Tab-separated table of C-alpha atoms and ligand atoms in Angstrom:
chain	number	residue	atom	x	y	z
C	20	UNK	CA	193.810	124.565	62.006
C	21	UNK	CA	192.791	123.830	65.676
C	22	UNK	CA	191.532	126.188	68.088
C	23	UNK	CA	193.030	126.913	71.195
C	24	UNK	CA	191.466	126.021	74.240
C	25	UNK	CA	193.499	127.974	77.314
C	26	UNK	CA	193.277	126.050	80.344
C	27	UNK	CA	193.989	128.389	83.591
C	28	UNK	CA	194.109	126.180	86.165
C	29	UNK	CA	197.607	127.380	86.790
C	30	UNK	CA	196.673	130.688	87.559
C	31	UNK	CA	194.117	129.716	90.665
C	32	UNK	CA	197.541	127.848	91.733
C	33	UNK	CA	199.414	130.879	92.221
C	34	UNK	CA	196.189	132.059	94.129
C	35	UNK	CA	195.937	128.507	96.187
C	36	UNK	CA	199.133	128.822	97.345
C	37	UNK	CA	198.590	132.436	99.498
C	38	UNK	CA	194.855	131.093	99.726
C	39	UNK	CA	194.087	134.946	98.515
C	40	UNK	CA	192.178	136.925	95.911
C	41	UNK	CA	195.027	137.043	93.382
C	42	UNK	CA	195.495	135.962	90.734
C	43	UNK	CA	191.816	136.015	90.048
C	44	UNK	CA	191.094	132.760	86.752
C	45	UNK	CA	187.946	135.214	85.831
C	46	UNK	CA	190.516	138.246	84.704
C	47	UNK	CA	192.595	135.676	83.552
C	48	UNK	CA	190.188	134.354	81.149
C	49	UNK	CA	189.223	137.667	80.163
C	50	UNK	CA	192.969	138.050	79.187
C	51	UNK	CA	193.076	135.020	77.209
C	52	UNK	CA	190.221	135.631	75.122
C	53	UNK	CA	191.370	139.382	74.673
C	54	UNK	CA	194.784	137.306	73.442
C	55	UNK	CA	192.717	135.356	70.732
C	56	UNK	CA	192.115	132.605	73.087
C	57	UNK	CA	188.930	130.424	71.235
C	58	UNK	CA	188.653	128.746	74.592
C	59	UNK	CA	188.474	128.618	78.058
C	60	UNK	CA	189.227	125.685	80.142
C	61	UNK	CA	189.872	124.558	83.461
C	62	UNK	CA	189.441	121.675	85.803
C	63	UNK	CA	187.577	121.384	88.621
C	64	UNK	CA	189.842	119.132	91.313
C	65	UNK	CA	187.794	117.044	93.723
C	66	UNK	CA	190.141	118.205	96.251
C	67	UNK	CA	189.777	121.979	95.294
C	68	UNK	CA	193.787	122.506	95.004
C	69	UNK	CA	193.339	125.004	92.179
C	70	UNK	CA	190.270	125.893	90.428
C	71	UNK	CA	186.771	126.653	93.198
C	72	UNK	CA	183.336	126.146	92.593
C	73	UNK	CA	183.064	129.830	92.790
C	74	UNK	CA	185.359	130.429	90.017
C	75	UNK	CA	183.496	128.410	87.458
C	76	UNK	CA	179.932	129.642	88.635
C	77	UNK	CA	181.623	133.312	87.831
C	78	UNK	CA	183.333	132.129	84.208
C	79	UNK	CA	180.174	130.299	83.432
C	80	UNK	CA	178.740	134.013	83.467
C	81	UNK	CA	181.981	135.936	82.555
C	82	UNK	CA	183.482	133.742	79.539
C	83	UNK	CA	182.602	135.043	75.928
C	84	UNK	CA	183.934	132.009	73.860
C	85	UNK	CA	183.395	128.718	75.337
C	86	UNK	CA	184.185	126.856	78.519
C	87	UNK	CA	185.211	123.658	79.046
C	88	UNK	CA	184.780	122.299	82.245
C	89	UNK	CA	187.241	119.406	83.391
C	90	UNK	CA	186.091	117.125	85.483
C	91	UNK	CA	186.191	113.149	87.151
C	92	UNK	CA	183.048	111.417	86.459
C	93	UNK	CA	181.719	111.494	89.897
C	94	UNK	CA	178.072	111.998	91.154
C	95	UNK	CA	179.459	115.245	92.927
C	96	UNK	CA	180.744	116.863	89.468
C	97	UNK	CA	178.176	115.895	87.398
C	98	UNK	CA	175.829	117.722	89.533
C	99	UNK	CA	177.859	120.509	89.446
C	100	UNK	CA	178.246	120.245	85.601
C	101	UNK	CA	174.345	120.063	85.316
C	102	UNK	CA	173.994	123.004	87.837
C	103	UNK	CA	176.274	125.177	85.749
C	104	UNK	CA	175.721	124.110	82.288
C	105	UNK	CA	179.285	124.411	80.545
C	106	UNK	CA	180.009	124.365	76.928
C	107	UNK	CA	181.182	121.130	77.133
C	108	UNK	CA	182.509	118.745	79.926
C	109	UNK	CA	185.996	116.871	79.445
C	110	UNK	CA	185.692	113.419	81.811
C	111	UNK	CA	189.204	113.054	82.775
C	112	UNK	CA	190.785	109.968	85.143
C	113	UNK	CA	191.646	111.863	88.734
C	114	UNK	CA	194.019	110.397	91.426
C	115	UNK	CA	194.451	112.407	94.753
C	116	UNK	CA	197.681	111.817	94.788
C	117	UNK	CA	198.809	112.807	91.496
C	118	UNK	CA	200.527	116.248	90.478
C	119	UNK	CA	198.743	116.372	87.229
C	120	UNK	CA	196.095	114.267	85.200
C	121	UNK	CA	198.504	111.083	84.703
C	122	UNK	CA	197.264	108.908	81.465
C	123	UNK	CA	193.726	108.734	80.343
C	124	UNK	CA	190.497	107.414	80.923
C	125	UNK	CA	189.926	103.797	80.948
C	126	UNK	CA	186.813	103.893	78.742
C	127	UNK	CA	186.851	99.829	78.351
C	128	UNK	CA	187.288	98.826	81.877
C	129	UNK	CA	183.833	101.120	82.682
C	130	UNK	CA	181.830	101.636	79.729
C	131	UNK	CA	178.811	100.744	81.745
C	132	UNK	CA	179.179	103.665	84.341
C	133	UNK	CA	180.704	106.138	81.605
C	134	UNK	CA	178.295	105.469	78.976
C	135	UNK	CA	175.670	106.149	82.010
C	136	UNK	CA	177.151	109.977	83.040
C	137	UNK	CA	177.538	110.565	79.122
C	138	UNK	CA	174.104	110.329	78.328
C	139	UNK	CA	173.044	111.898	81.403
C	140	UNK	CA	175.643	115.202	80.490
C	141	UNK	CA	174.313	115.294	76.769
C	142	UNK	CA	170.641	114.724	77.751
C	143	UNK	CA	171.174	118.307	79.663
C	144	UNK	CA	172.284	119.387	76.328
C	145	UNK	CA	175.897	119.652	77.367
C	146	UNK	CA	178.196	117.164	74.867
C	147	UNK	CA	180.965	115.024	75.995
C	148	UNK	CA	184.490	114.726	75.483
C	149	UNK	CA	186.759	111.521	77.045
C	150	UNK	CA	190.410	112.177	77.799
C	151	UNK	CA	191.717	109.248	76.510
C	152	UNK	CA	195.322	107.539	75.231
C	153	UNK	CA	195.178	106.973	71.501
C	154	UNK	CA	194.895	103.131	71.659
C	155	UNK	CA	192.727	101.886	69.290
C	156	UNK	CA	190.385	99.478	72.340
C	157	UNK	CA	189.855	102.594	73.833
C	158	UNK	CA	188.913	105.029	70.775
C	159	UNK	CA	186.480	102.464	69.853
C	160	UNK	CA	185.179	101.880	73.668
C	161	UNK	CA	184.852	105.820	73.370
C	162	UNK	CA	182.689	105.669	70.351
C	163	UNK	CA	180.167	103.457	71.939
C	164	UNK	CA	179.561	105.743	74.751
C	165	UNK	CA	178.174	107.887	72.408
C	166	UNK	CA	180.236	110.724	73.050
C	167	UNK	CA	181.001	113.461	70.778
C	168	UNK	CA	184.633	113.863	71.242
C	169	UNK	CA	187.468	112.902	72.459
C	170	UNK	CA	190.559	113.887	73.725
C	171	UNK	CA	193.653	112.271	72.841
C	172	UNK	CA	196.409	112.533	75.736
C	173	UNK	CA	199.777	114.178	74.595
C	174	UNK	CA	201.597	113.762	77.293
C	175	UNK	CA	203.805	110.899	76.166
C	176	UNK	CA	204.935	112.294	72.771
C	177	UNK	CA	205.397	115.503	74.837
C	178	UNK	CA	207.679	113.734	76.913
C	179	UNK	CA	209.187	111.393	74.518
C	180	UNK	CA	212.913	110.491	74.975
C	181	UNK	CA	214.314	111.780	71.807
C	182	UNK	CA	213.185	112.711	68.292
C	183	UNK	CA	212.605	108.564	67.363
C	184	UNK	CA	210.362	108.167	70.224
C	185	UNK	CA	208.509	111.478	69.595
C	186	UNK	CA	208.199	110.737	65.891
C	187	UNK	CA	206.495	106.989	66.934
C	188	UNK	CA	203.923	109.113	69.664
C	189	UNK	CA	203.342	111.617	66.850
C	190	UNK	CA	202.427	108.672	64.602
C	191	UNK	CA	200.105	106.792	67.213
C	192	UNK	CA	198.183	109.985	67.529
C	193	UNK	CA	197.803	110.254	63.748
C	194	UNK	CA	196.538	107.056	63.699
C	195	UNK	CA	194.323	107.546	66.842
C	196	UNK	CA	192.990	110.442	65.396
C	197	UNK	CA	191.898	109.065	61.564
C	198	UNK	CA	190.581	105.783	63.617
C	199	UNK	CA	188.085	108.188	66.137
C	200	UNK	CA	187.155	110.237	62.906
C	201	UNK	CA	186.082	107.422	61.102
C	202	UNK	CA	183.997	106.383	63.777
C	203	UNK	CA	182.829	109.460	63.866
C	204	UNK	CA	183.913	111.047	66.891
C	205	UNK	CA	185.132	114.513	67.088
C	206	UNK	CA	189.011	114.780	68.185
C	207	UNK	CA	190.906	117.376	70.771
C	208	UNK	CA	193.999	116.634	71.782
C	209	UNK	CA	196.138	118.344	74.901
C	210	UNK	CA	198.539	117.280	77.954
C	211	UNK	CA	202.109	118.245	77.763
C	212	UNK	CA	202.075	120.313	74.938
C	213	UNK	CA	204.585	123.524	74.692
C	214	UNK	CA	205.831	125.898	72.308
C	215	UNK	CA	208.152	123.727	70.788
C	216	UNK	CA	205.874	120.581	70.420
C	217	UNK	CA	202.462	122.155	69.496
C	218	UNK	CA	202.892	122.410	65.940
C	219	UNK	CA	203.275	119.215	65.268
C	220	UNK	CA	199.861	118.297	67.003
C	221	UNK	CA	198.478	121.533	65.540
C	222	UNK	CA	198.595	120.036	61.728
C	223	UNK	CA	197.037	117.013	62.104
C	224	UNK	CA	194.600	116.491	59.935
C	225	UNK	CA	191.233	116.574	61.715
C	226	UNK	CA	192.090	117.880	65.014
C	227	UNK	CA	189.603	120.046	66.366
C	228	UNK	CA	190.908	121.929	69.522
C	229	UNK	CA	194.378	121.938	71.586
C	230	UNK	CA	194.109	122.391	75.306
C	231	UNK	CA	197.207	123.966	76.493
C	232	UNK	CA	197.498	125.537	80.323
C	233	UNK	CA	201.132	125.036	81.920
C	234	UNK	CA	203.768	126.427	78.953
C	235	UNK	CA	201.101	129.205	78.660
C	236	UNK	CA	200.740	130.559	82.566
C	237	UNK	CA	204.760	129.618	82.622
C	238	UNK	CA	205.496	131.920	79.825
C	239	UNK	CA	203.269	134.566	81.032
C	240	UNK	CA	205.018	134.657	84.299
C	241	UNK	CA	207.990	135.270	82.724
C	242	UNK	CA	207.097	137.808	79.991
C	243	UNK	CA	205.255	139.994	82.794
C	244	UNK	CA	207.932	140.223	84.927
C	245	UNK	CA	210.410	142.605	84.055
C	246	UNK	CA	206.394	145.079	84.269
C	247	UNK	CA	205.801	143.579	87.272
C	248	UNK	CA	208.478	144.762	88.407
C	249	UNK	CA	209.282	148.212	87.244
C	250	UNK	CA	205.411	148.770	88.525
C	251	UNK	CA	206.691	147.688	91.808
C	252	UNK	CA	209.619	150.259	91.924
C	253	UNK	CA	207.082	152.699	90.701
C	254	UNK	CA	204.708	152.334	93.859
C	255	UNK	CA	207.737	152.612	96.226
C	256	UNK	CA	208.881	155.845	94.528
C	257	UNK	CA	204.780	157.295	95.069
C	258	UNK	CA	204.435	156.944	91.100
C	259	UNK	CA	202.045	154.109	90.398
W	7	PXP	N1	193.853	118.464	78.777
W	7	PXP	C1	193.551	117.782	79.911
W	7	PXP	C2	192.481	116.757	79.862
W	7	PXP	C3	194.223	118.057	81.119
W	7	PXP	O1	193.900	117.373	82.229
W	7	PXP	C4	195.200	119.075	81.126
W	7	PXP	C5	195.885	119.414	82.419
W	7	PXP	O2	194.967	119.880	83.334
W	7	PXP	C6	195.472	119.760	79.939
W	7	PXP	C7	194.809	119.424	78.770
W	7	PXP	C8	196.486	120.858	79.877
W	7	PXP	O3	197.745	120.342	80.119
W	7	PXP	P1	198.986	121.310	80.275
W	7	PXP	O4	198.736	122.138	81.495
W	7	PXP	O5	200.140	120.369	80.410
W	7	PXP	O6	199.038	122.157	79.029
């Protein structure tokens, strides 16, 4: 079975939005792992909207299982990345303008410059992983970078019209995922991914991790309320 990598992000965007202390990502991962979590991961924006430089200098210390540290492959982040030496780095395609990463890397349109900030990453000892789509030209562009994994974007099965159309994205990543395997790369998958779609993903053969953030943080806001809550009344009454 896959591990589960718990991305957090979600949680500095509750904090972003009040631009205050809380919720704070480092007791949040601290939570997660405490919860089984086998991972922690979380993406560091170039325009800062969620996740700070200062939280993953303090999970870098703080995080007992492994991060994963999101990222575009800029000259900016993989300074950073080399500065803070995470478990591994996932290179992931990053518009300003988007809500969330949309679709993956395009590994064959700039091998050159990719292949480049891989080695440089796994020279500092840190290995690789490219968010890509499951097409075969890019699994085997992603293979001659020399990474060591790759991530195969979920998000369209995830939001596949129907059970036909979710059955043919479940099938591409099956394929995409024997194809990177026989090449030799190592596979995660995430994007999307919920507590009704997961399982799915979960049994295919090979994969390695699942990076889940937004069904998790959405859940959690809703399981802790009805505490949240009764702690409030508590403090008005004197009795928290
Ligand atoms: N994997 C990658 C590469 C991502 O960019 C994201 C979103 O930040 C995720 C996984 C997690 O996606 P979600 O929040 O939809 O579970």
């Amino acid at each position: 079975m896959p591990t589960l990598g718990v991305n957090i992000d979600h949680i500095a965007t509750i904090r972003q939005a009040r631009r205050t202390v809380e919720p704070d990502p480092v007791a949040a991962a601290v939570l997660a792992e405490l919860g089984g979590a086998d991972g922690i991961t979380v993406h560091l924006r170039e325009d800062r909207r969620h996740i700070q430089d200062r939280d993953v200098r303090l999970l870098r210390q703080t995080v007992r299982t492994h991060l994963n540290l999101e990222m575009a492959a800029t000259a900016e982040m993989v300074e950073i990345a080399l500065d803070i030496k995470p478990d591994y780095v996932t290179l992931v395609p990053e518009k300003r303008e988007e809500v969330t990463t949309e679709g993956g890397l395009d590994i064959v349109g700039q091998a050159e410059r990719l292949t480049q900030v891989v080695a440089t990453l796994q020279d500092a000892g840190i290995p690789v992983s490219l968010f890509i789509d499951a097409e075969p030209a890019q699994i085997e562009a992603s293979a001659r970078t020399m990474a060591q994994f790759i991530e195969l974007h979920t998000g369209r099965y995830a939001e596949a019209p129907g059970e036909a159309a979710q059955a043919e994205e479940l099938a591409y990543l099956k394929a995409g995922t024997e194809q990177a395997r026989s090449l030799g790369l190592r596979v995660n998958a995430g994007h999307g991914l919920t507590y009704w779609n997961t399982r799915s993903i979960a049994v295919i053969e090979g994969m390695e991790e699942l990076n889940i953030g937004h069904t998790i943080i959405s859940r959690a806001s809703l399981v802790g309320l009805e505490r949240a809550v009764r702690e409030m009344k508590q403090v008005i009454r004197g009795e928290f």
